[in-house]
Amino acid sequence: MNRFAAPVTVRAAAKINLHLGVGAPREDGFHPLTTVYQAVGLCDDVTAHPDADLTVSVTTTDWVDAAAIPVDGANLAHRAAVLLGRHHDRDLTGRLEVEKAIPVAGGLAGGSADAAAALVALDRLHDLGTSDDALLALAAELGSDVPFALLGGTALGVGRGELVEPVADVGTWWWVIVPSRVGLSTPEVYRHFDRMFPNASPEPPDADQLLSALLTGQPVSLARTLHNDLQEPAIDLRPELGDLIDLGEAEGALRGMVSGSGPSVVFLCESADHARDLAGALMRTGQDVVLVANGAVAGAHVVPSHV
Ligand code: C5P
């Protein structure tokens, strides 16, 4: 390792599932998905510094629960480093600094963003030249959402969500994001889906209507086609999420929806101004954290340090 190499910072975005169609569980326990992901402008940065050891440290914005994030081998950025090293038949070292703005266990794939960012940051720090296909394969081993975190934009995901391809999207979509202080466990929400829908079809519902709406660029059209099969189980586990959706829609959102497995709730708006107005209205109702973000934005990419 060149200990004089410059640190590398990689930014990776949160995701929203515009469509999350879930089928009955497969033999391996995972659920077959037809999903449409969108990367939105709420990002974590991972900086890889040259070092003789592999370590991870995390700093957070005030709405992210730092205590809920592991800094040991269970951290997804750490696992990404181990897996990338194994792929190249060597032990990779580096001091990984994760700056988190994406809520933890929020249904926004924050851990997946960190894993994707760590793969790219360490690849660049050590000048490994890992191919895109190899990075996507390693990402899929790390988690179902990690390949999308590499890709970004708006993409169709199938399989268990790990097989991704970009889709046409002509719009700029404005979202208000309301995270929860307490996360929800993704496996728990999937288990609750199985309890609530024991006769679910093995074929997840397709995303055709939503894909057509993306081509109109019209928020009103997209709002009509947003779909999340994990919303009912998430609301059944956390009834206040249903109240929050009703509140945001009463305050003028085109549509409110649980993000992924929750508990973050996202609201689609007409425009940037509309999103800022809605965020203000939700703050006045007593929500302590209300964020505004637009999509689609880029997948994991190198940025100059401290931008
Ligand atoms: O792939 P990932 O590690 O993010 O998945 C976390 C958990 O979410 C899995 O262990 C599984 O319980 C559930 N899951 C699922 N079907 C999927 C994706 C995730 O059941 N397609």
Short mmCIF file of C-alpha atoms and ligand atoms in Angstrom, two decimals, residues 20-23 25-26 28-33 37 76 79 112 139-146 158-162 185-191 194 230 261, ligand 1:
data_model
loop_
_atom_site.label_atom_id
_atom_site.label_comp_id
_atom_site.label_asym_id
_atom_site.label_seq_id
_atom_site.Cartn_x
_atom_site.Cartn_y
_atom_site.Cartn_z
CA LEU A 20 -42.27 -2.53 -4.90
CA GLY A 21 -44.08 -5.63 -6.09
CA VAL A 22 -43.46 -8.60 -3.77
CA GLY A 23 -44.16 -12.26 -4.53
CA PRO A 25 -41.11 -16.29 -0.65
CA ARG A 26 -38.70 -18.42 -2.70
CA ASP A 28 -34.08 -19.57 -0.15
CA GLY A 29 -36.41 -17.40 1.94
CA PHE A 30 -35.98 -14.26 -0.16
CA HIS A 31 -39.00 -12.74 -1.85
CA PRO A 32 -39.09 -12.33 -5.63
CA LEU A 33 -39.41 -8.64 -6.47
CA TYR A 37 -35.77 2.12 -7.62
CA LEU A 76 -21.68 -3.20 5.63
CA ARG A 79 -17.94 -6.29 4.90
CA SER A 112 -26.46 -0.43 1.10
CA ALA A 139 -22.57 -5.77 -4.37
CA ALA A 140 -25.25 -8.45 -4.81
CA GLU A 141 -23.46 -10.61 -2.23
CA LEU A 142 -23.57 -7.74 0.24
CA GLY A 143 -27.32 -7.14 -0.05
CA SER A 144 -30.25 -7.01 -2.42
CA ASP A 145 -30.20 -3.20 -2.72
CA VAL A 146 -26.43 -2.72 -3.04
CA VAL A 158 -35.84 -8.11 -10.36
CA GLY A 159 -34.72 -11.37 -8.73
CA ARG A 160 -34.52 -10.43 -5.04
CA GLY A 161 -33.90 -6.84 -6.18
CA GLU A 162 -30.23 -7.36 -7.03
CA SER A 185 -36.30 -4.37 10.66
CA THR A 186 -36.57 -5.33 6.98
CA PRO A 187 -36.79 -9.12 7.67
CA GLU A 188 -39.53 -8.45 10.22
CA VAL A 189 -41.60 -6.49 7.67
CA TYR A 190 -41.16 -9.27 5.08
CA ARG A 191 -42.21 -11.85 7.69
CA ASP A 194 -46.04 -13.45 4.71
CA LEU A 230 -44.72 -3.73 2.01
CA SER A 261 -39.90 -1.67 4.25
O1 C5P B 1 -30.63 -8.58 0.85
P1 C5P B 1 -30.66 -7.97 2.19
O2 C5P B 1 -29.55 -8.46 3.09
O3 C5P B 1 -30.76 -6.48 2.18
O4 C5P B 1 -32.01 -8.47 2.87
C1 C5P B 1 -32.28 -8.32 4.23
C2 C5P B 1 -33.43 -9.25 4.58
O5 C5P B 1 -34.64 -8.79 3.97
C3 C5P B 1 -33.27 -10.66 4.10
O6 C5P B 1 -32.54 -11.44 5.04
C4 C5P B 1 -34.70 -11.14 3.99
O7 C5P B 1 -35.22 -11.47 5.26
C5 C5P B 1 -35.42 -9.88 3.52
N1 C5P B 1 -35.57 -9.83 2.06
C6 C5P B 1 -36.47 -10.66 1.44
N2 C5P B 1 -36.63 -10.60 0.08
C7 C5P B 1 -35.92 -9.72 -0.65
C8 C5P B 1 -34.99 -8.85 -0.04
C9 C5P B 1 -34.83 -8.93 1.33
O8 C5P B 1 -37.15 -11.47 2.08
N3 C5P B 1 -36.10 -9.66 -1.98
#
